[in-house]
JSON list of C-alpha atoms in Angstrom, two decimals:
[
{"chain": "A", "resi": 154, "resn": "UNK", "atom": "CA", "xyz": [0.00, 0.00, 0.00]},
{"chain": "A", "resi": 155, "resn": "UNK", "atom": "CA", "xyz": [2.90, 2.32, 0.72]},
{"chain": "A", "resi": 156, "resn": "UNK", "atom": "CA", "xyz": [4.24, 1.72, -2.78]},
{"chain": "A", "resi": 157, "resn": "UNK", "atom": "CA", "xyz": [0.91, 2.79, -4.30]},
{"chain": "A", "resi": 158, "resn": "UNK", "atom": "CA", "xyz": [0.92, 5.96, -2.20]},
{"chain": "A", "resi": 159, "resn": "UNK", "atom": "CA", "xyz": [4.49, 6.68, -3.28]},
{"chain": "A", "resi": 160, "resn": "UNK", "atom": "CA", "xyz": [3.68, 6.19, -6.95]},
{"chain": "A", "resi": 161, "resn": "UNK", "atom": "CA", "xyz": [0.57, 8.34, -6.65]},
{"chain": "A", "resi": 162, "resn": "UNK", "atom": "CA", "xyz": [2.50, 11.09, -4.87]},
{"chain": "A", "resi": 163, "resn": "UNK", "atom": "CA", "xyz": [5.26, 11.03, -7.46]},
{"chain": "A", "resi": 164, "resn": "UNK", "atom": "CA", "xyz": [2.73, 11.14, -10.30]},
{"chain": "A", "resi": 165, "resn": "UNK", "atom": "CA", "xyz": [0.92, 14.12, -8.81]},
{"chain": "A", "resi": 166, "resn": "UNK", "atom": "CA", "xyz": [4.21, 15.89, -8.20]},
{"chain": "A", "resi": 167, "resn": "UNK", "atom": "CA", "xyz": [5.27, 15.39, -11.82]},
{"chain": "A", "resi": 168, "resn": "UNK", "atom": "CA", "xyz": [1.89, 16.43, -13.20]},
{"chain": "A", "resi": 169, "resn": "UNK", "atom": "CA", "xyz": [1.31, 19.49, -11.05]},
{"chain": "A", "resi": 170, "resn": "UNK", "atom": "CA", "xyz": [4.79, 20.52, -9.94]},
{"chain": "A", "resi": 171, "resn": "UNK", "atom": "CA", "xyz": [5.45, 22.52, -13.09]},
{"chain": "A", "resi": 172, "resn": "UNK", "atom": "CA", "xyz": [2.14, 24.38, -12.92]},
{"chain": "A", "resi": 173, "resn": "UNK", "atom": "CA", "xyz": [2.79, 26.31, -9.72]},
{"chain": "A", "resi": 174, "resn": "UNK", "atom": "CA", "xyz": [5.65, 28.51, -11.02]},
{"chain": "A", "resi": 175, "resn": "UNK", "atom": "CA", "xyz": [3.76, 29.00, -14.27]},
{"chain": "A", "resi": 176, "resn": "UNK", "atom": "CA", "xyz": [0.63, 30.03, -12.38]},
{"chain": "A", "resi": 177, "resn": "UNK", "atom": "CA", "xyz": [2.56, 32.61, -10.37]},
{"chain": "A", "resi": 178, "resn": "UNK", "atom": "CA", "xyz": [4.07, 34.06, -13.54]},
{"chain": "A", "resi": 179, "resn": "UNK", "atom": "CA", "xyz": [0.67, 34.20, -15.26]},
{"chain": "A", "resi": 180, "resn": "UNK", "atom": "CA", "xyz": [-0.92, 35.97, -12.29]},
{"chain": "A", "resi": 181, "resn": "UNK", "atom": "CA", "xyz": [1.79, 38.63, -12.36]},
{"chain": "A", "resi": 182, "resn": "UNK", "atom": "CA", "xyz": [1.43, 39.00, -16.12]},
{"chain": "A", "resi": 183, "resn": "UNK", "atom": "CA", "xyz": [-2.36, 39.26, -15.95]},
{"chain": "A", "resi": 184, "resn": "UNK", "atom": "CA", "xyz": [-2.08, 42.15, -13.55]},
{"chain": "A", "resi": 185, "resn": "UNK", "atom": "CA", "xyz": [-0.15, 44.05, -16.20]},
{"chain": "A", "resi": 186, "resn": "UNK", "atom": "CA", "xyz": [-1.87, 42.94, -19.41]},
{"chain": "A", "resi": 187, "resn": "UNK", "atom": "CA", "xyz": [-5.34, 41.58, -18.56]},
{"chain": "A", "resi": 188, "resn": "UNK", "atom": "CA", "xyz": [-6.77, 38.13, -19.23]},
{"chain": "A", "resi": 189, "resn": "UNK", "atom": "CA", "xyz": [-6.69, 36.20, -22.47]},
{"chain": "A", "resi": 190, "resn": "UNK", "atom": "CA", "xyz": [-9.59, 33.75, -22.58]},
{"chain": "A", "resi": 191, "resn": "UNK", "atom": "CA", "xyz": [-8.19, 31.70, -25.46]},
{"chain": "A", "resi": 192, "resn": "UNK", "atom": "CA", "xyz": [-4.91, 31.06, -23.67]},
{"chain": "A", "resi": 193, "resn": "UNK", "atom": "CA", "xyz": [-6.71, 30.16, -20.47]},
{"chain": "A", "resi": 194, "resn": "UNK", "atom": "CA", "xyz": [-8.94, 27.72, -22.35]},
{"chain": "A", "resi": 195, "resn": "UNK", "atom": "CA", "xyz": [-5.93, 26.03, -23.95]},
{"chain": "A", "resi": 196, "resn": "UNK", "atom": "CA", "xyz": [-4.11, 25.71, -20.62]},
{"chain": "A", "resi": 197, "resn": "UNK", "atom": "CA", "xyz": [-7.15, 24.33, -18.81]},
{"chain": "A", "resi": 198, "resn": "UNK", "atom": "CA", "xyz": [-7.90, 21.91, -21.64]},
{"chain": "A", "resi": 199, "resn": "UNK", "atom": "CA", "xyz": [-4.31, 20.72, -21.75]},
{"chain": "A", "resi": 200, "resn": "UNK", "atom": "CA", "xyz": [-4.23, 20.12, -18.01]},
{"chain": "A", "resi": 201, "resn": "UNK", "atom": "CA", "xyz": [-7.52, 18.22, -18.19]},
{"chain": "A", "resi": 202, "resn": "UNK", "atom": "CA", "xyz": [-6.13, 16.09, -21.04]},
{"chain": "A", "resi": 203, "resn": "UNK", "atom": "CA", "xyz": [-3.00, 15.25, -19.05]},
{"chain": "A", "resi": 204, "resn": "UNK", "atom": "CA", "xyz": [-5.09, 14.29, -16.03]},
{"chain": "A", "resi": 205, "resn": "UNK", "atom": "CA", "xyz": [-7.30, 12.01, -18.16]},
{"chain": "A", "resi": 206, "resn": "UNK", "atom": "CA", "xyz": [-4.26, 10.31, -19.70]},
{"chain": "A", "resi": 207, "resn": "UNK", "atom": "CA", "xyz": [-2.75, 9.85, -16.23]},
{"chain": "A", "resi": 208, "resn": "UNK", "atom": "CA", "xyz": [-5.99, 8.34, -14.93]},
{"chain": "A", "resi": 209, "resn": "UNK", "atom": "CA", "xyz": [-6.15, 5.95, -17.89]},
{"chain": "A", "resi": 210, "resn": "UNK", "atom": "CA", "xyz": [-2.53, 4.96, -17.29]},
{"chain": "A", "resi": 211, "resn": "UNK", "atom": "CA", "xyz": [-3.27, 4.33, -13.63]},
{"chain": "A", "resi": 212, "resn": "UNK", "atom": "CA", "xyz": [-6.23, 2.10, -14.51]},
{"chain": "A", "resi": 213, "resn": "UNK", "atom": "CA", "xyz": [-4.11, 0.13, -16.97]},
{"chain": "A", "resi": 214, "resn": "UNK", "atom": "CA", "xyz": [-1.29, -0.21, -14.42]},
{"chain": "A", "resi": 215, "resn": "UNK", "atom": "CA", "xyz": [-3.60, -1.47, -11.67]},
{"chain": "A", "resi": 216, "resn": "UNK", "atom": "CA", "xyz": [-5.29, -3.87, -14.12]},
{"chain": "A", "resi": 217, "resn": "UNK", "atom": "CA", "xyz": [-1.96, -5.27, -15.27]},
{"chain": "A", "resi": 218, "resn": "UNK", "atom": "CA", "xyz": [-0.81, -5.61, -11.67]},
{"chain": "A", "resi": 219, "resn": "UNK", "atom": "CA", "xyz": [-3.99, -7.47, -10.69]},
{"chain": "A", "resi": 220, "resn": "UNK", "atom": "CA", "xyz": [-3.78, -9.81, -13.67]},
{"chain": "A", "resi": 221, "resn": "UNK", "atom": "CA", "xyz": [-0.14, -10.56, -12.99]},
{"chain": "A", "resi": 222, "resn": "UNK", "atom": "CA", "xyz": [-1.09, -11.48, -9.42]},
{"chain": "A", "resi": 223, "resn": "UNK", "atom": "CA", "xyz": [-3.83, -13.82, -10.73]},
{"chain": "A", "resi": 224, "resn": "UNK", "atom": "CA", "xyz": [-1.38, -15.63, -12.98]},
{"chain": "A", "resi": 225, "resn": "UNK", "atom": "CA", "xyz": [1.01, -16.37, -10.12]}
]
């Protein structure tokens, strides 16, 4: 169970770790220039896509792990 928690933590860190500095930079830039709805839509859509792919990968990983345990 600890291994699953470690993998989940590492996955979340990789997926969301790069967004925090980018978010801070965007907030500072928005104060100077205003919001751009198209850019925001692309960023949100891209993040949602990455999360869906990660969820699908997690499902496949757990399925493969369970089937490997059944074979043994």
